[in-house]
JSON list of C-alpha atoms in Angstrom, two decimals:
[
{"chain": "A", "resi": 1, "resn": "UNK", "atom": "CA", "xyz": [126.66, 85.36, 114.96]},
{"chain": "A", "resi": 2, "resn": "UNK", "atom": "CA", "xyz": [123.15, 83.87, 114.82]},
{"chain": "A", "resi": 3, "resn": "UNK", "atom": "CA", "xyz": [121.36, 86.93, 113.36]},
{"chain": "A", "resi": 4, "resn": "UNK", "atom": "CA", "xyz": [117.65, 86.90, 114.20]},
{"chain": "A", "resi": 5, "resn": "UNK", "atom": "CA", "xyz": [116.35, 83.90, 116.15]},
{"chain": "A", "resi": 6, "resn": "UNK", "atom": "CA", "xyz": [112.69, 83.15, 116.77]},
{"chain": "A", "resi": 7, "resn": "UNK", "atom": "CA", "xyz": [111.34, 80.86, 119.47]},
{"chain": "A", "resi": 8, "resn": "UNK", "atom": "CA", "xyz": [109.35, 78.65, 119.17]},
{"chain": "A", "resi": 9, "resn": "UNK", "atom": "CA", "xyz": [109.32, 77.67, 115.51]},
{"chain": "A", "resi": 10, "resn": "UNK", "atom": "CA", "xyz": [106.04, 75.78, 115.75]},
{"chain": "A", "resi": 11, "resn": "UNK", "atom": "CA", "xyz": [103.17, 75.95, 118.21]},
{"chain": "A", "resi": 12, "resn": "UNK", "atom": "CA", "xyz": [99.60, 74.72, 118.38]},
{"chain": "A", "resi": 13, "resn": "UNK", "atom": "CA", "xyz": [97.21, 76.50, 120.69]},
{"chain": "A", "resi": 14, "resn": "UNK", "atom": "CA", "xyz": [93.59, 76.12, 121.65]},
{"chain": "A", "resi": 15, "resn": "UNK", "atom": "CA", "xyz": [91.26, 79.07, 121.37]},
{"chain": "A", "resi": 16, "resn": "UNK", "atom": "CA", "xyz": [91.60, 81.29, 124.43]},
{"chain": "A", "resi": 17, "resn": "UNK", "atom": "CA", "xyz": [95.08, 80.17, 125.39]},
{"chain": "A", "resi": 18, "resn": "UNK", "atom": "CA", "xyz": [97.93, 82.63, 125.70]},
{"chain": "A", "resi": 19, "resn": "UNK", "atom": "CA", "xyz": [101.49, 82.47, 124.51]},
{"chain": "A", "resi": 20, "resn": "UNK", "atom": "CA", "xyz": [104.57, 84.55, 123.84]},
{"chain": "A", "resi": 21, "resn": "UNK", "atom": "CA", "xyz": [106.85, 84.51, 120.81]},
{"chain": "A", "resi": 22, "resn": "UNK", "atom": "CA", "xyz": [110.43, 85.53, 121.43]},
{"chain": "A", "resi": 23, "resn": "UNK", "atom": "CA", "xyz": [112.63, 87.28, 118.93]},
{"chain": "A", "resi": 24, "resn": "UNK", "atom": "CA", "xyz": [116.31, 87.70, 119.71]},
{"chain": "A", "resi": 25, "resn": "UNK", "atom": "CA", "xyz": [118.91, 89.48, 117.60]},
{"chain": "A", "resi": 26, "resn": "UNK", "atom": "CA", "xyz": [122.65, 89.68, 118.17]},
{"chain": "A", "resi": 27, "resn": "UNK", "atom": "CA", "xyz": [123.44, 92.44, 115.67]},
{"chain": "A", "resi": 28, "resn": "UNK", "atom": "CA", "xyz": [122.91, 95.37, 118.06]},
{"chain": "A", "resi": 29, "resn": "UNK", "atom": "CA", "xyz": [120.04, 96.65, 115.90]},
{"chain": "A", "resi": 30, "resn": "UNK", "atom": "CA", "xyz": [117.86, 99.44, 117.21]},
{"chain": "A", "resi": 31, "resn": "UNK", "atom": "CA", "xyz": [114.72, 98.66, 115.24]},
{"chain": "A", "resi": 32, "resn": "UNK", "atom": "CA", "xyz": [112.72, 95.47, 115.53]},
{"chain": "A", "resi": 33, "resn": "UNK", "atom": "CA", "xyz": [109.49, 94.35, 113.85]},
{"chain": "A", "resi": 34, "resn": "UNK", "atom": "CA", "xyz": [106.83, 91.68, 114.06]},
{"chain": "A", "resi": 35, "resn": "UNK", "atom": "CA", "xyz": [104.98, 90.68, 110.89]},
{"chain": "A", "resi": 36, "resn": "UNK", "atom": "CA", "xyz": [102.38, 88.04, 110.20]},
{"chain": "A", "resi": 37, "resn": "UNK", "atom": "CA", "xyz": [101.90, 86.23, 106.93]},
{"chain": "A", "resi": 38, "resn": "UNK", "atom": "CA", "xyz": [98.79, 84.26, 106.11]},
{"chain": "A", "resi": 39, "resn": "UNK", "atom": "CA", "xyz": [98.92, 81.55, 103.42]},
{"chain": "A", "resi": 40, "resn": "UNK", "atom": "CA", "xyz": [99.45, 83.02, 99.97]},
{"chain": "A", "resi": 41, "resn": "UNK", "atom": "CA", "xyz": [99.43, 86.57, 101.30]},
{"chain": "A", "resi": 42, "resn": "UNK", "atom": "CA", "xyz": [101.94, 89.31, 101.92]},
{"chain": "A", "resi": 43, "resn": "UNK", "atom": "CA", "xyz": [103.46, 90.39, 105.20]},
{"chain": "A", "resi": 44, "resn": "UNK", "atom": "CA", "xyz": [101.46, 92.61, 107.52]},
{"chain": "A", "resi": 45, "resn": "UNK", "atom": "CA", "xyz": [103.09, 94.68, 110.22]},
{"chain": "A", "resi": 46, "resn": "UNK", "atom": "CA", "xyz": [101.78, 93.95, 113.72]},
{"chain": "A", "resi": 47, "resn": "UNK", "atom": "CA", "xyz": [103.97, 96.06, 115.99]},
{"chain": "A", "resi": 48, "resn": "UNK", "atom": "CA", "xyz": [107.42, 97.53, 115.84]},
{"chain": "A", "resi": 49, "resn": "UNK", "atom": "CA", "xyz": [110.00, 99.06, 118.16]},
{"chain": "A", "resi": 50, "resn": "UNK", "atom": "CA", "xyz": [112.56, 101.76, 117.51]},
{"chain": "A", "resi": 51, "resn": "UNK", "atom": "CA", "xyz": [114.50, 101.19, 120.70]},
{"chain": "A", "resi": 52, "resn": "UNK", "atom": "CA", "xyz": [114.61, 99.58, 124.10]},
{"chain": "A", "resi": 53, "resn": "UNK", "atom": "CA", "xyz": [111.48, 100.40, 126.07]},
{"chain": "A", "resi": 54, "resn": "UNK", "atom": "CA", "xyz": [109.53, 101.73, 123.07]},
{"chain": "A", "resi": 55, "resn": "UNK", "atom": "CA", "xyz": [106.88, 100.07, 120.93]},
{"chain": "A", "resi": 56, "resn": "UNK", "atom": "CA", "xyz": [104.42, 101.24, 118.30]},
{"chain": "A", "resi": 57, "resn": "UNK", "atom": "CA", "xyz": [101.41, 99.84, 116.48]},
{"chain": "A", "resi": 58, "resn": "UNK", "atom": "CA", "xyz": [101.58, 98.58, 112.94]},
{"chain": "A", "resi": 59, "resn": "UNK", "atom": "CA", "xyz": [98.78, 97.73, 110.52]},
{"chain": "A", "resi": 60, "resn": "UNK", "atom": "CA", "xyz": [97.15, 94.88, 112.45]},
{"chain": "A", "resi": 61, "resn": "UNK", "atom": "CA", "xyz": [97.92, 95.31, 116.19]},
{"chain": "A", "resi": 62, "resn": "UNK", "atom": "CA", "xyz": [94.61, 94.11, 117.65]},
{"chain": "A", "resi": 63, "resn": "UNK", "atom": "CA", "xyz": [94.87, 90.95, 119.74]},
{"chain": "A", "resi": 64, "resn": "UNK", "atom": "CA", "xyz": [98.63, 91.30, 120.23]},
{"chain": "A", "resi": 65, "resn": "UNK", "atom": "CA", "xyz": [100.88, 92.93, 122.76]},
{"chain": "A", "resi": 66, "resn": "UNK", "atom": "CA", "xyz": [104.61, 93.49, 122.60]},
{"chain": "A", "resi": 67, "resn": "UNK", "atom": "CA", "xyz": [107.48, 94.40, 124.88]},
{"chain": "A", "resi": 68, "resn": "UNK", "atom": "CA", "xyz": [111.07, 95.48, 124.32]},
{"chain": "A", "resi": 69, "resn": "UNK", "atom": "CA", "xyz": [112.64, 95.35, 127.77]},
{"chain": "A", "resi": 70, "resn": "UNK", "atom": "CA", "xyz": [116.08, 94.57, 126.36]},
{"chain": "A", "resi": 71, "resn": "UNK", "atom": "CA", "xyz": [117.54, 95.90, 123.15]},
{"chain": "A", "resi": 72, "resn": "UNK", "atom": "CA", "xyz": [118.22, 92.46, 121.76]},
{"chain": "A", "resi": 73, "resn": "UNK", "atom": "CA", "xyz": [114.77, 90.99, 122.48]},
{"chain": "A", "resi": 74, "resn": "UNK", "atom": "CA", "xyz": [111.31, 91.74, 121.12]},
{"chain": "A", "resi": 75, "resn": "UNK", "atom": "CA", "xyz": [108.43, 89.72, 122.54]},
{"chain": "A", "resi": 76, "resn": "UNK", "atom": "CA", "xyz": [105.05, 89.22, 120.87]},
{"chain": "A", "resi": 77, "resn": "UNK", "atom": "CA", "xyz": [102.21, 88.10, 123.10]},
{"chain": "A", "resi": 78, "resn": "UNK", "atom": "CA", "xyz": [98.79, 86.68, 122.38]},
{"chain": "A", "resi": 79, "resn": "UNK", "atom": "CA", "xyz": [96.62, 87.03, 125.49]},
{"chain": "A", "resi": 80, "resn": "UNK", "atom": "CA", "xyz": [93.64, 85.05, 124.21]},
{"chain": "A", "resi": 81, "resn": "UNK", "atom": "CA", "xyz": [94.39, 83.26, 120.96]},
{"chain": "A", "resi": 82, "resn": "UNK", "atom": "CA", "xyz": [91.76, 83.09, 118.22]},
{"chain": "A", "resi": 83, "resn": "UNK", "atom": "CA", "xyz": [91.67, 80.93, 115.06]},
{"chain": "A", "resi": 84, "resn": "UNK", "atom": "CA", "xyz": [92.08, 84.12, 113.01]},
{"chain": "A", "resi": 85, "resn": "UNK", "atom": "CA", "xyz": [95.58, 84.42, 114.47]},
{"chain": "A", "resi": 86, "resn": "UNK", "atom": "CA", "xyz": [96.69, 81.21, 112.79]},
{"chain": "A", "resi": 87, "resn": "UNK", "atom": "CA", "xyz": [99.60, 82.42, 110.70]},
{"chain": "A", "resi": 88, "resn": "UNK", "atom": "CA", "xyz": [103.35, 82.46, 110.25]},
{"chain": "A", "resi": 89, "resn": "UNK", "atom": "CA", "xyz": [104.98, 85.16, 112.31]},
{"chain": "A", "resi": 90, "resn": "UNK", "atom": "CA", "xyz": [108.22, 86.77, 111.22]},
{"chain": "A", "resi": 91, "resn": "UNK", "atom": "CA", "xyz": [110.47, 88.95, 113.29]},
{"chain": "A", "resi": 92, "resn": "UNK", "atom": "CA", "xyz": [112.93, 91.35, 111.70]},
{"chain": "A", "resi": 93, "resn": "UNK", "atom": "CA", "xyz": [115.53, 93.83, 112.84]},
{"chain": "A", "resi": 94, "resn": "UNK", "atom": "CA", "xyz": [117.55, 96.63, 111.25]},
{"chain": "A", "resi": 95, "resn": "UNK", "atom": "CA", "xyz": [119.94, 99.44, 111.93]},
{"chain": "A", "resi": 96, "resn": "UNK", "atom": "CA", "xyz": [118.75, 103.00, 112.43]},
{"chain": "A", "resi": 97, "resn": "UNK", "atom": "CA", "xyz": [119.88, 104.65, 109.23]},
{"chain": "A", "resi": 98, "resn": "UNK", "atom": "CA", "xyz": [117.68, 104.97, 106.14]},
{"chain": "A", "resi": 99, "resn": "UNK", "atom": "CA", "xyz": [119.72, 102.38, 104.31]},
{"chain": "A", "resi": 100, "resn": "UNK", "atom": "CA", "xyz": [119.40, 99.73, 107.00]},
{"chain": "A", "resi": 101, "resn": "UNK", "atom": "CA", "xyz": [118.13, 96.52, 105.47]},
{"chain": "A", "resi": 102, "resn": "UNK", "atom": "CA", "xyz": [115.74, 94.24, 107.32]},
{"chain": "A", "resi": 103, "resn": "UNK", "atom": "CA", "xyz": [117.12, 90.95, 108.62]},
{"chain": "A", "resi": 104, "resn": "UNK", "atom": "CA", "xyz": [114.42, 88.34, 109.13]},
{"chain": "A", "resi": 105, "resn": "UNK", "atom": "CA", "xyz": [114.14, 85.33, 111.36]},
{"chain": "A", "resi": 106, "resn": "UNK", "atom": "CA", "xyz": [113.05, 81.93, 110.06]},
{"chain": "A", "resi": 107, "resn": "UNK", "atom": "CA", "xyz": [109.48, 82.39, 111.16]},
{"chain": "A", "resi": 108, "resn": "UNK", "atom": "CA", "xyz": [107.19, 80.89, 113.79]},
{"chain": "A", "resi": 109, "resn": "UNK", "atom": "CA", "xyz": [104.24, 78.88, 112.58]},
{"chain": "A", "resi": 110, "resn": "UNK", "atom": "CA", "xyz": [101.27, 79.22, 114.92]},
{"chain": "A", "resi": 111, "resn": "UNK", "atom": "CA", "xyz": [98.04, 77.23, 114.65]},
{"chain": "A", "resi": 112, "resn": "UNK", "atom": "CA", "xyz": [95.05, 78.10, 116.80]},
{"chain": "A", "resi": 113, "resn": "UNK", "atom": "CA", "xyz": [92.39, 75.41, 116.98]},
{"chain": "B", "resi": 1, "resn": "UNK", "atom": "CA", "xyz": [101.65, 106.37, 104.26]},
{"chain": "B", "resi": 2, "resn": "UNK", "atom": "CA", "xyz": [103.89, 105.66, 101.30]},
{"chain": "B", "resi": 3, "resn": "UNK", "atom": "CA", "xyz": [102.00, 102.79, 99.70]},
{"chain": "B", "resi": 4, "resn": "UNK", "atom": "CA", "xyz": [103.56, 100.61, 97.03]},
{"chain": "B", "resi": 5, "resn": "UNK", "atom": "CA", "xyz": [101.81, 98.98, 94.09]},
{"chain": "B", "resi": 6, "resn": "UNK", "atom": "CA", "xyz": [103.20, 96.04, 92.13]},
{"chain": "B", "resi": 7, "resn": "UNK", "atom": "CA", "xyz": [101.80, 93.52, 89.66]},
{"chain": "B", "resi": 8, "resn": "UNK", "atom": "CA", "xyz": [100.37, 90.53, 91.49]},
{"chain": "B", "resi": 9, "resn": "UNK", "atom": "CA", "xyz": [102.17, 87.98, 89.38]},
{"chain": "B", "resi": 10, "resn": "UNK", "atom": "CA", "xyz": [104.52, 87.54, 86.44]},
{"chain": "B", "resi": 11, "resn": "UNK", "atom": "CA", "xyz": [105.59, 84.57, 84.36]},
{"chain": "B", "resi": 12, "resn": "UNK", "atom": "CA", "xyz": [108.91, 84.08, 82.62]},
{"chain": "B", "resi": 13, "resn": "UNK", "atom": "CA", "xyz": [111.16, 81.42, 81.15]},
{"chain": "B", "resi": 14, "resn": "UNK", "atom": "CA", "xyz": [114.68, 80.46, 82.06]},
{"chain": "B", "resi": 15, "resn": "UNK", "atom": "CA", "xyz": [117.33, 82.72, 80.56]},
{"chain": "B", "resi": 16, "resn": "UNK", "atom": "CA", "xyz": [115.02, 85.68, 80.05]},
{"chain": "B", "resi": 17, "resn": "UNK", "atom": "CA", "xyz": [115.36, 89.09, 81.65]},
{"chain": "B", "resi": 18, "resn": "UNK", "atom": "CA", "xyz": [112.57, 89.99, 84.06]},
{"chain": "B", "resi": 19, "resn": "UNK", "atom": "CA", "xyz": [111.59, 93.53, 84.98]},
{"chain": "B", "resi": 20, "resn": "UNK", "atom": "CA", "xyz": [109.27, 94.12, 87.93]},
{"chain": "B", "resi": 21, "resn": "UNK", "atom": "CA", "xyz": [107.99, 97.65, 88.40]},
{"chain": "B", "resi": 22, "resn": "UNK", "atom": "CA", "xyz": [106.83, 99.16, 91.67]},
{"chain": "B", "resi": 23, "resn": "UNK", "atom": "CA", "xyz": [104.85, 102.37, 92.03]},
{"chain": "B", "resi": 24, "resn": "UNK", "atom": "CA", "xyz": [105.44, 104.54, 95.10]},
{"chain": "B", "resi": 25, "resn": "UNK", "atom": "CA", "xyz": [103.90, 107.92, 94.35]},
{"chain": "B", "resi": 26, "resn": "UNK", "atom": "CA", "xyz": [104.19, 109.29, 97.89]},
{"chain": "B", "resi": 27, "resn": "UNK", "atom": "CA", "xyz": [107.78, 108.37, 98.64]},
{"chain": "B", "resi": 28, "resn": "UNK", "atom": "CA", "xyz": [109.47, 110.71, 101.10]},
{"chain": "B", "resi": 29, "resn": "UNK", "atom": "CA", "xyz": [112.36, 112.89, 99.99]},
{"chain": "B", "resi": 30, "resn": "UNK", "atom": "CA", "xyz": [114.95, 111.08, 102.09]},
{"chain": "B", "resi": 31, "resn": "UNK", "atom": "CA", "xyz": [113.61, 107.58, 101.68]},
{"chain": "B", "resi": 32, "resn": "UNK", "atom": "CA", "xyz": [115.37, 104.72, 99.94]},
{"chain": "B", "resi": 33, "resn": "UNK", "atom": "CA", "xyz": [113.74, 101.99, 97.87]},
{"chain": "B", "resi": 34, "resn": "UNK", "atom": "CA", "xyz": [114.54, 98.45, 98.91]},
{"chain": "B", "resi": 35, "resn": "UNK", "atom": "CA", "xyz": [113.64, 95.17, 97.24]},
{"chain": "B", "resi": 36, "resn": "UNK", "atom": "CA", "xyz": [113.29, 91.84, 98.99]},
{"chain": "B", "resi": 37, "resn": "UNK", "atom": "CA", "xyz": [112.91, 88.27, 97.77]},
{"chain": "B", "resi": 38, "resn": "UNK", "atom": "CA", "xyz": [110.92, 85.63, 99.63]},
{"chain": "B", "resi": 39, "resn": "UNK", "atom": "CA", "xyz": [110.91, 81.88, 99.07]},
{"chain": "B", "resi": 40, "resn": "UNK", "atom": "CA", "xyz": [108.15, 79.68, 100.53]},
{"chain": "B", "resi": 41, "resn": "UNK", "atom": "CA", "xyz": [108.47, 79.07, 104.26]},
{"chain": "B", "resi": 42, "resn": "UNK", "atom": "CA", "xyz": [111.32, 81.56, 104.58]},
{"chain": "B", "resi": 43, "resn": "UNK", "atom": "CA", "xyz": [111.62, 85.14, 105.68]},
{"chain": "B", "resi": 44, "resn": "UNK", "atom": "CA", "xyz": [112.28, 87.77, 103.02]},
{"chain": "B", "resi": 45, "resn": "UNK", "atom": "CA", "xyz": [115.86, 88.57, 102.22]},
{"chain": "B", "resi": 46, "resn": "UNK", "atom": "CA", "xyz": [117.44, 91.76, 100.92]},
{"chain": "B", "resi": 47, "resn": "UNK", "atom": "CA", "xyz": [118.18, 91.97, 97.19]},
{"chain": "B", "resi": 48, "resn": "UNK", "atom": "CA", "xyz": [119.04, 95.56, 96.36]},
{"chain": "B", "resi": 49, "resn": "UNK", "atom": "CA", "xyz": [118.54, 99.13, 97.48]},
{"chain": "B", "resi": 50, "resn": "UNK", "atom": "CA", "xyz": [118.73, 102.50, 95.79]},
{"chain": "B", "resi": 51, "resn": "UNK", "atom": "CA", "xyz": [117.87, 106.18, 96.06]},
{"chain": "B", "resi": 52, "resn": "UNK", "atom": "CA", "xyz": [118.01, 107.40, 92.46]},
{"chain": "B", "resi": 53, "resn": "UNK", "atom": "CA", "xyz": [119.25, 106.49, 88.96]},
{"chain": "B", "resi": 54, "resn": "UNK", "atom": "CA", "xyz": [120.68, 102.99, 88.68]},
{"chain": "B", "resi": 55, "resn": "UNK", "atom": "CA", "xyz": [122.15, 100.55, 91.13]},
{"chain": "B", "resi": 56, "resn": "UNK", "atom": "CA", "xyz": [123.62, 97.18, 90.21]},
{"chain": "B", "resi": 57, "resn": "UNK", "atom": "CA", "xyz": [124.90, 94.30, 92.28]},
{"chain": "B", "resi": 58, "resn": "UNK", "atom": "CA", "xyz": [125.74, 90.68, 91.59]},
{"chain": "B", "resi": 59, "resn": "UNK", "atom": "CA", "xyz": [122.11, 89.54, 91.42]},
{"chain": "B", "resi": 60, "resn": "UNK", "atom": "CA", "xyz": [120.01, 92.45, 90.13]},
{"chain": "B", "resi": 61, "resn": "UNK", "atom": "CA", "xyz": [119.77, 96.00, 88.90]},
{"chain": "B", "resi": 62, "resn": "UNK", "atom": "CA", "xyz": [117.48, 98.71, 90.18]},
{"chain": "B", "resi": 63, "resn": "UNK", "atom": "CA", "xyz": [116.33, 101.57, 87.99]},
{"chain": "B", "resi": 64, "resn": "UNK", "atom": "CA", "xyz": [114.83, 104.67, 89.57]},
{"chain": "B", "resi": 65, "resn": "UNK", "atom": "CA", "xyz": [113.63, 107.60, 87.43]},
{"chain": "B", "resi": 66, "resn": "UNK", "atom": "CA", "xyz": [114.29, 111.20, 88.40]},
{"chain": "B", "resi": 67, "resn": "UNK", "atom": "CA", "xyz": [110.85, 111.72, 89.98]},
{"chain": "B", "resi": 68, "resn": "UNK", "atom": "CA", "xyz": [111.37, 108.57, 92.13]},
{"chain": "B", "resi": 69, "resn": "UNK", "atom": "CA", "xyz": [107.67, 107.73, 91.93]},
{"chain": "B", "resi": 70, "resn": "UNK", "atom": "CA", "xyz": [108.46, 104.27, 90.67]},
{"chain": "B", "resi": 71, "resn": "UNK", "atom": "CA", "xyz": [111.29, 101.79, 90.49]},
{"chain": "B", "resi": 72, "resn": "UNK", "atom": "CA", "xyz": [112.08, 98.73, 88.40]},
{"chain": "B", "resi": 73, "resn": "UNK", "atom": "CA", "xyz": [113.85, 95.64, 89.60]},
{"chain": "B", "resi": 74, "resn": "UNK", "atom": "CA", "xyz": [115.67, 93.89, 86.77]},
{"chain": "B", "resi": 75, "resn": "UNK", "atom": "CA", "xyz": [116.70, 90.25, 87.06]},
{"chain": "B", "resi": 76, "resn": "UNK", "atom": "CA", "xyz": [119.02, 89.22, 84.21]},
{"chain": "B", "resi": 77, "resn": "UNK", "atom": "CA", "xyz": [118.77, 85.72, 82.78]},
{"chain": "B", "resi": 78, "resn": "UNK", "atom": "CA", "xyz": [116.46, 84.22, 85.39]},
{"chain": "B", "resi": 79, "resn": "UNK", "atom": "CA", "xyz": [116.65, 80.59, 86.43]},
{"chain": "B", "resi": 80, "resn": "UNK", "atom": "CA", "xyz": [114.12, 78.28, 88.06]},
{"chain": "B", "resi": 81, "resn": "UNK", "atom": "CA", "xyz": [115.56, 79.21, 91.45]},
{"chain": "B", "resi": 82, "resn": "UNK", "atom": "CA", "xyz": [114.41, 82.81, 90.96]},
{"chain": "B", "resi": 83, "resn": "UNK", "atom": "CA", "xyz": [110.80, 81.68, 91.39]},
{"chain": "B", "resi": 84, "resn": "UNK", "atom": "CA", "xyz": [109.77, 83.64, 94.46]},
{"chain": "B", "resi": 85, "resn": "UNK", "atom": "CA", "xyz": [107.77, 86.62, 95.67]},
{"chain": "B", "resi": 86, "resn": "UNK", "atom": "CA", "xyz": [109.43, 90.01, 95.25]},
{"chain": "B", "resi": 87, "resn": "UNK", "atom": "CA", "xyz": [108.55, 93.01, 97.40]},
{"chain": "B", "resi": 88, "resn": "UNK", "atom": "CA", "xyz": [109.51, 96.62, 97.04]},
{"chain": "B", "resi": 89, "resn": "UNK", "atom": "CA", "xyz": [109.59, 98.58, 100.26]},
{"chain": "B", "resi": 90, "resn": "UNK", "atom": "CA", "xyz": [109.68, 102.26, 101.10]},
{"chain": "B", "resi": 91, "resn": "UNK", "atom": "CA", "xyz": [109.31, 103.97, 104.43]},
{"chain": "B", "resi": 92, "resn": "UNK", "atom": "CA", "xyz": [106.28, 105.61, 105.95]},
{"chain": "B", "resi": 93, "resn": "UNK", "atom": "CA", "xyz": [106.31, 109.29, 105.08]},
{"chain": "B", "resi": 94, "resn": "UNK", "atom": "CA", "xyz": [105.10, 110.19, 108.57]},
{"chain": "B", "resi": 95, "resn": "UNK", "atom": "CA", "xyz": [107.53, 108.14, 110.66]},
{"chain": "B", "resi": 96, "resn": "UNK", "atom": "CA", "xyz": [110.33, 108.33, 108.15]},
{"chain": "B", "resi": 97, "resn": "UNK", "atom": "CA", "xyz": [111.93, 104.98, 107.66]},
{"chain": "B", "resi": 98, "resn": "UNK", "atom": "CA", "xyz": [110.81, 103.50, 110.97]},
{"chain": "B", "resi": 99, "resn": "UNK", "atom": "CA", "xyz": [107.46, 101.98, 110.09]},
{"chain": "B", "resi": 100, "resn": "UNK", "atom": "CA", "xyz": [108.01, 99.55, 107.24]},
{"chain": "B", "resi": 101, "resn": "UNK", "atom": "CA", "xyz": [104.86, 98.23, 105.59]},
{"chain": "B", "resi": 102, "resn": "UNK", "atom": "CA", "xyz": [105.10, 95.65, 102.83]},
{"chain": "B", "resi": 103, "resn": "UNK", "atom": "CA", "xyz": [102.87, 95.73, 99.79]},
{"chain": "B", "resi": 104, "resn": "UNK", "atom": "CA", "xyz": [101.32, 92.68, 98.19]},
{"chain": "B", "resi": 105, "resn": "UNK", "atom": "CA", "xyz": [104.48, 91.72, 96.33]},
{"chain": "B", "resi": 106, "resn": "UNK", "atom": "CA", "xyz": [104.91, 90.18, 92.88]},
{"chain": "B", "resi": 107, "resn": "UNK", "atom": "CA", "xyz": [104.84, 86.42, 92.54]},
{"chain": "B", "resi": 108, "resn": "UNK", "atom": "CA", "xyz": [107.36, 85.46, 89.85]},
{"chain": "B", "resi": 109, "resn": "UNK", "atom": "CA", "xyz": [107.12, 82.03, 88.27]},
{"chain": "B", "resi": 110, "resn": "UNK", "atom": "CA", "xyz": [110.04, 80.92, 86.11]},
{"chain": "B", "resi": 111, "resn": "UNK", "atom": "CA", "xyz": [109.39, 77.95, 83.86]},
{"chain": "B", "resi": 112, "resn": "UNK", "atom": "CA", "xyz": [111.83, 75.73, 81.93]}
]
């Protein structure tokens, strides 16, 4: 039981390049989330999904796209990376009920030059 | 949106009790209050959750008054390893408990 796994853990991009972060969970959770955390700051919600095939915008969705084609996977895409997207990205998942706690991955550190 | 407000930072010494209060004036009727702890370079992890009155587990207690507009996380006899950022989390009143937005958190520094 791996929990929430993020791939890759580190990545360096040049401005304008694209990439996809993969989040996989093996807990059969319905809800999945992508957050970003800048140095010394709190977590900001980018996008989230309440089930396979559904996604919704969070607080800071601009510049990102997401897909939830399979229940266990939640992909975060950057079509044209910008230096402002340099951050640590955390994926999380949880069960449906109100008491479902968030389970986080280890994070993916992205640097855009 | 049920926004939370916490002190930005707190200082304490080893062995002391630490109480961190979170304000959530617009909490939804059916929403729970959850606290998370985050160490540097790690994702947050669950500490405790409650709906009303008092909840206690092996690491913390959570006090919630009757109006549920605030909550207090109590850490008994802190140690250096409790130095971390603590977040309280409530759901979005519009989407229920689906959209989970973190506040700024409280940075706790425990000194010898």
